[in-house]
Each structure stands twice: as structure tokens, then as C-alpha cells.
């Protein structure tokens, strides 16, 4: 990955992303312990609260994306980050599940808005041939920011007092405000006028695109494989030392930082992006065939197989991400990048919501047959994406011909 992108919109977005994801790392590492050890929620109620917040974000993603299209994505992104900073400050007063939801639910709405707006900024301010590159670069930056933020959060987690947790929250709030300030350096991205006729929420009526979103969401279950199933599998079903969990995460993080931009090459066209999604499915199948072998191996062989499988998985993950970016940008009309990016994110959120239950049931509950079934499912889903994309392209071509004929 190049150290710095060219000056302009991409560099400004990268700087804002780095600052924002430092705060994300602080929150991701400390939120569960803040809610359980400081607020006093049970583990079950903490999980329920976080799930409800995730559901709110999923439901509003497309409508708030439409808002970014109509008001202009730069203003919505800056306003969203500013509102998130102020709401995060209010988090210091949370002392029950009810007050947490009163703060976190609006944050989920605003977060969804600024996330869709950021996608619309890329769609409006970055040349078409550089959009996937930009998303790839920002994902690499995101991994750096989250890793550093989570490492810093470790200090607060070690202290383990309410004051320490509140300090982490206030630091997270500051990153939102600084990121908003950085984005003010962007030139305004004017909204593209939408057609006078037709529905406002076109993304939710675009059946081929929705089919892609569902399939992309099912492929997103692979993140649960890394974050939930593998730590439990390594600890309970292999003879590998527990520190191998950290090694697997390090392999993933470092690979994304170094190789995500390279892995995105060729996905700036719809055909190339669809092939990447299909390739991701088969790579995930390969990973799901290697990981369960470690239940029957010993010592060095186990460690080697875990590293090999982790590498296969991260290449699948990078292909999945690049393919999704190329398709989501390629199928979006110029006037609707915000709502299409918001709708695209719904699939990813859905996949992450179902992932913990799905991957633990199949891998830890069913063992080898479950791994094989999970991998086969990934491969089938990946193979379905290219024909769905071709259908979407054909539909758009037919609609364009109909408009031309009516003139």
C-alpha cells in the first residue's frame, strides 16, 4: 500500500478515516466491558442492547443515504461526525440499558448517515476508475486506525475503573470532532438532480441490486468466522497455544494493510468485480476445508495449517470487499450513490448480525461436516453473484433503450 495517496479528496478522506477509526478502536475494545463492568449490565443484556443498536442502523441505512444524496454528502458527513461526537459525550451519563439505548439508537442513525455520505463523497468526488482504489486504501487505513486505537484502549482496560472507561469514551468523542474538522477541507460535492419521475428510494426497488446485497451479506458471514468461530476453535479444538489466536488476527490485519489495494486491482469494472466475488467464495471454501484439519494435527503442523488457512481466508476477505465495492459503485446511478451505498451496507450488517450464531453452530457444533457445509455455501453464493450482476446490467440497458425510444 502506498504510504500517502495523491493530494486531494482521497488524501483528505484517508486522514479523516484514520482519526475516526482510532476512536473506533477505542470503542470496539472497551464497549462491552464498559457496559458490563461500569454500567452494570449483564452479558445477555449487553448483547441484546448492541444487537438492537445494530438493527436500527440496518433499517435506516437506505433512507439516510437518500438524505445524503439530496442534501449533499459532504455536509451530511461533517454534520454526522459532529453529532456523533456530541452524542458520544452523552454516553458518560449512561447508567442503565434504557439510557444506553436513548444515546446509542440516535448514534446508530447518524452513523449510518455519515457512512452512506462517505460512500457518496467517493462516488461524487473521485473519478470512476479510482473509486474502488479509494475504498481499498481507506480499508487499509481503517485497519491501522482500529489496531492503534484498540492498543491504546488496552491501557484503560488494564486500569479497569469507571474513570478509565469514561476517558476512553471522551477520547472517542474527540476523534469524531477532529475527523469532522478534517473533512471541512474537502470541496463541496453538490447533489446530482434526480429524475423528476420514479420512486425516491430507487435502491429498495432495484431487485437485481437487492439480490446482490443479500448475496453479499451472506458472504459477509466470513467476518464472523474470523472474529467468533476461530478463537473458540483454536482454544477448544486444537492443541495450538492460545497466542495463535493473536497470530491469526495479526496475519489478517497486516495482510489487509499491505495488500488490500493490490487485491482490488481489476475490480473497477462490473465484470471484474463480479469475478472477484466469485473468487472470494471459492477461497472461503478452501479456508473452510483447511481450518478443521487442525483438530487432528499436532504442534508445528497445527500452527502451520492455521497460518496457511488464515492467509487463504484473508485473501478471500480482500476479494470479497473489492468485489462488493466495484459492484455497489458500478450499479448506482449518479444521483443515488448515497442510498445505494447505504443499501449496500445493509447486506454487510445483516451478515454480521447472523454470523455469530451461524458460524458457531456449524463449525463448533457440527465439526467437519459443518465446516464443509459452510464453505460450500460460500462457494455457491459467490457463483450466484456474476449472473445477478449481468441481469442488473441488462435491466439498465433495457431501461436506457426504452427512455431513448420514448424521446
PDB file of N, CA and C in Angstrom, residues 118-165:
ATOM      1  N   UNK A 118     -20.178   9.143   3.184  1.00  0.00           N
ATOM      2  CA  UNK A 118     -18.777   8.938   2.809  1.00  0.00           C
ATOM      3  C   UNK A 118     -18.692   8.172   1.485  1.00  0.00           C
ATOM      4  N   UNK A 119     -19.563   7.175   1.306  1.00  0.00           N
ATOM      5  CA  UNK A 119     -19.599   6.460   0.032  1.00  0.00           C
ATOM      6  C   UNK A 119     -20.023   7.368  -1.099  1.00  0.00           C
ATOM      7  N   UNK A 120     -20.985   8.256  -0.830  1.00  0.00           N
ATOM      8  CA  UNK A 120     -21.438   9.193  -1.859  1.00  0.00           C
ATOM      9  C   UNK A 120     -20.361  10.220  -2.189  1.00  0.00           C
ATOM     10  N   UNK A 121     -19.551  10.604  -1.200  1.00  0.00           N
ATOM     11  CA  UNK A 121     -18.425  11.509  -1.478  1.00  0.00           C
ATOM     12  C   UNK A 121     -17.464  10.857  -2.469  1.00  0.00           C
ATOM     13  N   UNK A 122     -17.169   9.576  -2.233  1.00  0.00           N
ATOM     14  CA  UNK A 122     -16.287   8.860  -3.153  1.00  0.00           C
ATOM     15  C   UNK A 122     -16.918   8.800  -4.538  1.00  0.00           C
ATOM     16  N   UNK A 123     -18.247   8.528  -4.584  1.00  0.00           N
ATOM     17  CA  UNK A 123     -18.932   8.464  -5.862  1.00  0.00           C
ATOM     18  C   UNK A 123     -18.967   9.794  -6.593  1.00  0.00           C
ATOM     19  N   UNK A 124     -18.976  10.904  -5.847  1.00  0.00           N
ATOM     20  CA  UNK A 124     -19.098  12.211  -6.471  1.00  0.00           C
ATOM     21  C   UNK A 124     -17.799  12.965  -6.649  1.00  0.00           C
ATOM     22  N   UNK A 125     -16.812  12.709  -5.784  1.00  0.00           N
ATOM     23  CA  UNK A 125     -15.578  13.499  -5.810  1.00  0.00           C
ATOM     24  C   UNK A 125     -14.381  12.754  -6.373  1.00  0.00           C
ATOM     25  N   UNK A 126     -14.512  11.444  -6.554  1.00  0.00           N
ATOM     26  CA  UNK A 126     -13.396  10.632  -7.034  1.00  0.00           C
ATOM     27  C   UNK A 126     -13.729  10.108  -8.427  1.00  0.00           C
ATOM     28  N   UNK A 127     -12.801  10.182  -9.382  1.00  0.00           N
ATOM     29  CA  UNK A 127     -13.073   9.638 -10.719  1.00  0.00           C
ATOM     30  C   UNK A 127     -13.488   8.170 -10.650  1.00  0.00           C
ATOM     31  N   UNK A 128     -14.328   7.759 -11.570  1.00  0.00           N
ATOM     32  CA  UNK A 128     -14.885   6.406 -11.538  1.00  0.00           C
ATOM     33  C   UNK A 128     -13.810   5.339 -11.435  1.00  0.00           C
ATOM     34  N   UNK A 129     -12.721   5.506 -12.181  1.00  0.00           N
ATOM     35  CA  UNK A 129     -11.683   4.476 -12.202  1.00  0.00           C
ATOM     36  C   UNK A 129     -10.867   4.433 -10.912  1.00  0.00           C
ATOM     37  N   UNK A 130     -11.068   5.395  -9.998  1.00  0.00           N
ATOM     38  CA  UNK A 130     -10.309   5.434  -8.743  1.00  0.00           C
ATOM     39  C   UNK A 130     -11.182   5.132  -7.523  1.00  0.00           C
ATOM     40  N   UNK A 131     -12.461   4.853  -7.741  1.00  0.00           N
ATOM     41  CA  UNK A 131     -13.360   4.678  -6.594  1.00  0.00           C
ATOM     42  C   UNK A 131     -13.039   3.418  -5.796  1.00  0.00           C
ATOM     43  N   UNK A 132     -12.838   2.308  -6.469  1.00  0.00           N
ATOM     44  CA  UNK A 132     -12.529   1.066  -5.754  1.00  0.00           C
ATOM     45  C   UNK A 132     -11.158   1.175  -5.096  1.00  0.00           C
ATOM     46  N   UNK A 133     -10.206   1.787  -5.801  1.00  0.00           N
ATOM     47  CA  UNK A 133      -8.890   2.023  -5.188  1.00  0.00           C
ATOM     48  C   UNK A 133      -9.050   2.820  -3.892  1.00  0.00           C
ATOM     49  N   UNK A 134      -9.896   3.849  -3.939  1.00  0.00           N
ATOM     50  CA  UNK A 134     -10.090   4.679  -2.748  1.00  0.00           C
ATOM     51  C   UNK A 134     -10.660   3.867  -1.596  1.00  0.00           C
ATOM     52  N   UNK A 135     -11.685   3.054  -1.885  1.00  0.00           N
ATOM     53  CA  UNK A 135     -12.250   2.221  -0.823  1.00  0.00           C
ATOM     54  C   UNK A 135     -11.213   1.243  -0.279  1.00  0.00           C
ATOM     55  N   UNK A 136     -10.393   0.694  -1.162  1.00  0.00           N
ATOM     56  CA  UNK A 136      -9.361  -0.248  -0.718  1.00  0.00           C
ATOM     57  C   UNK A 136      -8.336   0.456   0.168  1.00  0.00           C
ATOM     58  N   UNK A 137      -7.910   1.641  -0.253  1.00  0.00           N
ATOM     59  CA  UNK A 137      -6.942   2.391   0.547  1.00  0.00           C
ATOM     60  C   UNK A 137      -7.531   2.746   1.905  1.00  0.00           C
ATOM     61  N   UNK A 138      -8.794   3.172   1.913  1.00  0.00           N
ATOM     62  CA  UNK A 138      -9.433   3.544   3.181  1.00  0.00           C
ATOM     63  C   UNK A 138      -9.610   2.333   4.088  1.00  0.00           C
ATOM     64  N   UNK A 139      -9.811   1.159   3.496  1.00  0.00           N
ATOM     65  CA  UNK A 139      -9.936  -0.039   4.349  1.00  0.00           C
ATOM     66  C   UNK A 139      -8.589  -0.363   4.995  1.00  0.00           C
ATOM     67  N   UNK A 140      -7.516  -0.203   4.252  1.00  0.00           N
ATOM     68  CA  UNK A 140      -6.202  -0.419   4.842  1.00  0.00           C
ATOM     69  C   UNK A 140      -5.952   0.577   5.968  1.00  0.00           C
ATOM     70  N   UNK A 141      -6.300   1.843   5.737  1.00  0.00           N
ATOM     71  CA  UNK A 141      -6.152   2.867   6.772  1.00  0.00           C
ATOM     72  C   UNK A 141      -7.019   2.528   7.983  1.00  0.00           C
ATOM     73  N   UNK A 142      -8.214   2.037   7.721  1.00  0.00           N
ATOM     74  CA  UNK A 142      -9.119   1.657   8.813  1.00  0.00           C
ATOM     75  C   UNK A 142      -8.490   0.602   9.709  1.00  0.00           C
ATOM     76  N   UNK A 143      -7.854  -0.394   9.113  1.00  0.00           N
ATOM     77  CA  UNK A 143      -7.221  -1.437   9.915  1.00  0.00           C
ATOM     78  C   UNK A 143      -6.099  -0.881  10.777  1.00  0.00           C
ATOM     79  N   UNK A 144      -5.345   0.067  10.222  1.00  0.00           N
ATOM     80  CA  UNK A 144      -4.281   0.704  11.010  1.00  0.00           C
ATOM     81  C   UNK A 144      -4.898   1.460  12.186  1.00  0.00           C
ATOM     82  N   UNK A 145      -5.927   2.274  11.901  1.00  0.00           N
ATOM     83  CA  UNK A 145      -6.542   3.085  12.953  1.00  0.00           C
ATOM     84  C   UNK A 145      -7.146   2.253  14.062  1.00  0.00           C
ATOM     85  N   UNK A 146      -7.899   1.223  13.694  1.00  0.00           N
ATOM     86  CA  UNK A 146      -8.545   0.385  14.701  1.00  0.00           C
ATOM     87  C   UNK A 146      -7.500  -0.341  15.548  1.00  0.00           C
ATOM     88  N   UNK A 147      -6.455  -0.826  14.904  1.00  0.00           N
ATOM     89  CA  UNK A 147      -5.411  -1.546  15.642  1.00  0.00           C
ATOM     90  C   UNK A 147      -4.738  -0.635  16.669  1.00  0.00           C
ATOM     91  N   UNK A 148      -4.395   0.584  16.254  1.00  0.00           N
ATOM     92  CA  UNK A 148      -3.755   1.525  17.183  1.00  0.00           C
ATOM     93  C   UNK A 148      -4.735   1.913  18.290  1.00  0.00           C
ATOM     94  N   UNK A 149      -5.982   2.204  17.920  1.00  0.00           N
ATOM     95  CA  UNK A 149      -6.980   2.581  18.921  1.00  0.00           C
ATOM     96  C   UNK A 149      -7.225   1.484  19.939  1.00  0.00           C
ATOM     97  N   UNK A 150      -7.334   0.239  19.455  1.00  0.00           N
ATOM     98  CA  UNK A 150      -7.556  -0.878  20.373  1.00  0.00           C
ATOM     99  C   UNK A 150      -6.365  -1.081  21.297  1.00  0.00           C
ATOM    100  N   UNK A 151      -5.158  -0.846  20.772  1.00  0.00           N
ATOM    101  CA  UNK A 151      -3.961  -0.977  21.614  1.00  0.00           C
ATOM    102  C   UNK A 151      -3.956   0.069  22.718  1.00  0.00           C
ATOM    103  N   UNK A 152      -4.322   1.308  22.368  1.00  0.00           N
ATOM    104  CA  UNK A 152      -4.397   2.365  23.377  1.00  0.00           C
ATOM    105  C   UNK A 152      -5.477   2.050  24.405  1.00  0.00           C
ATOM    106  N   UNK A 153      -6.583   1.488  23.937  1.00  0.00           N
ATOM    107  CA  UNK A 153      -7.668   1.145  24.862  1.00  0.00           C
ATOM    108  C   UNK A 153      -7.220   0.119  25.894  1.00  0.00           C
ATOM    109  N   UNK A 154      -6.217  -0.679  25.527  1.00  0.00           N
ATOM    110  CA  UNK A 154      -5.738  -1.687  26.468  1.00  0.00           C
ATOM    111  C   UNK A 154      -5.258  -1.082  27.776  1.00  0.00           C
ATOM    112  N   UNK A 155      -4.765   0.158  27.724  1.00  0.00           N
ATOM    113  CA  UNK A 155      -4.332   0.826  28.959  1.00  0.00           C
ATOM    114  C   UNK A 155      -5.526   1.043  29.879  1.00  0.00           C
ATOM    115  N   UNK A 156      -6.620   1.566  29.301  1.00  0.00           N
ATOM    116  CA  UNK A 156      -7.820   1.790  30.100  1.00  0.00           C
ATOM    117  C   UNK A 156      -8.426   0.500  30.617  1.00  0.00           C
ATOM    118  N   UNK A 157      -8.386  -0.539  29.796  1.00  0.00           N
ATOM    119  CA  UNK A 157      -8.937  -1.824  30.227  1.00  0.00           C
ATOM    120  C   UNK A 157      -8.120  -2.419  31.369  1.00  0.00           C
ATOM    121  N   UNK A 158      -6.826  -2.163  31.358  1.00  0.00           N
ATOM    122  CA  UNK A 158      -5.973  -2.666  32.432  1.00  0.00           C
ATOM    123  C   UNK A 158      -6.286  -1.952  33.744  1.00  0.00           C
ATOM    124  N   UNK A 159      -6.504  -0.626  33.675  1.00  0.00           N
ATOM    125  CA  UNK A 159      -6.857   0.136  34.872  1.00  0.00           C
ATOM    126  C   UNK A 159      -8.216  -0.312  35.403  1.00  0.00           C
ATOM    127  N   UNK A 160      -9.192  -0.523  34.482  1.00  0.00           N
ATOM    128  CA  UNK A 160     -10.481  -1.118  34.802  1.00  0.00           C
ATOM    129  C   UNK A 160     -11.251  -0.336  35.875  1.00  0.00           C
ATOM    130  N   UNK A 161     -11.348   0.984  35.694  1.00  0.00           N
ATOM    131  CA  UNK A 161     -12.190   1.798  36.579  1.00  0.00           C
ATOM    132  C   UNK A 161     -13.166   2.590  35.714  1.00  0.00           C
ATOM    133  N   UNK A 162     -14.238   3.107  36.338  1.00  0.00           N
ATOM    134  CA  UNK A 162     -15.195   3.905  35.575  1.00  0.00           C
ATOM    135  C   UNK A 162     -14.517   5.139  34.976  1.00  0.00           C
ATOM    136  N   UNK A 163     -13.626   5.735  35.724  1.00  0.00           N
ATOM    137  CA  UNK A 163     -12.916   6.901  35.204  1.00  0.00           C
ATOM    138  C   UNK A 163     -12.124   6.542  33.952  1.00  0.00           C
ATOM    139  N   UNK A 164     -11.503   5.373  33.946  1.00  0.00           N
ATOM    140  CA  UNK A 164     -10.734   4.948  32.776  1.00  0.00           C
ATOM    141  C   UNK A 164     -11.653   4.738  31.571  1.00  0.00           C
ATOM    142  N   UNK A 165     -12.794   4.101  31.803  1.00  0.00           N
ATOM    143  CA  UNK A 165     -13.728   3.864  30.696  1.00  0.00           C
ATOM    144  C   UNK A 165     -14.278   5.186  30.169  1.00  0.00           C
TER     145      UNK A 165
END
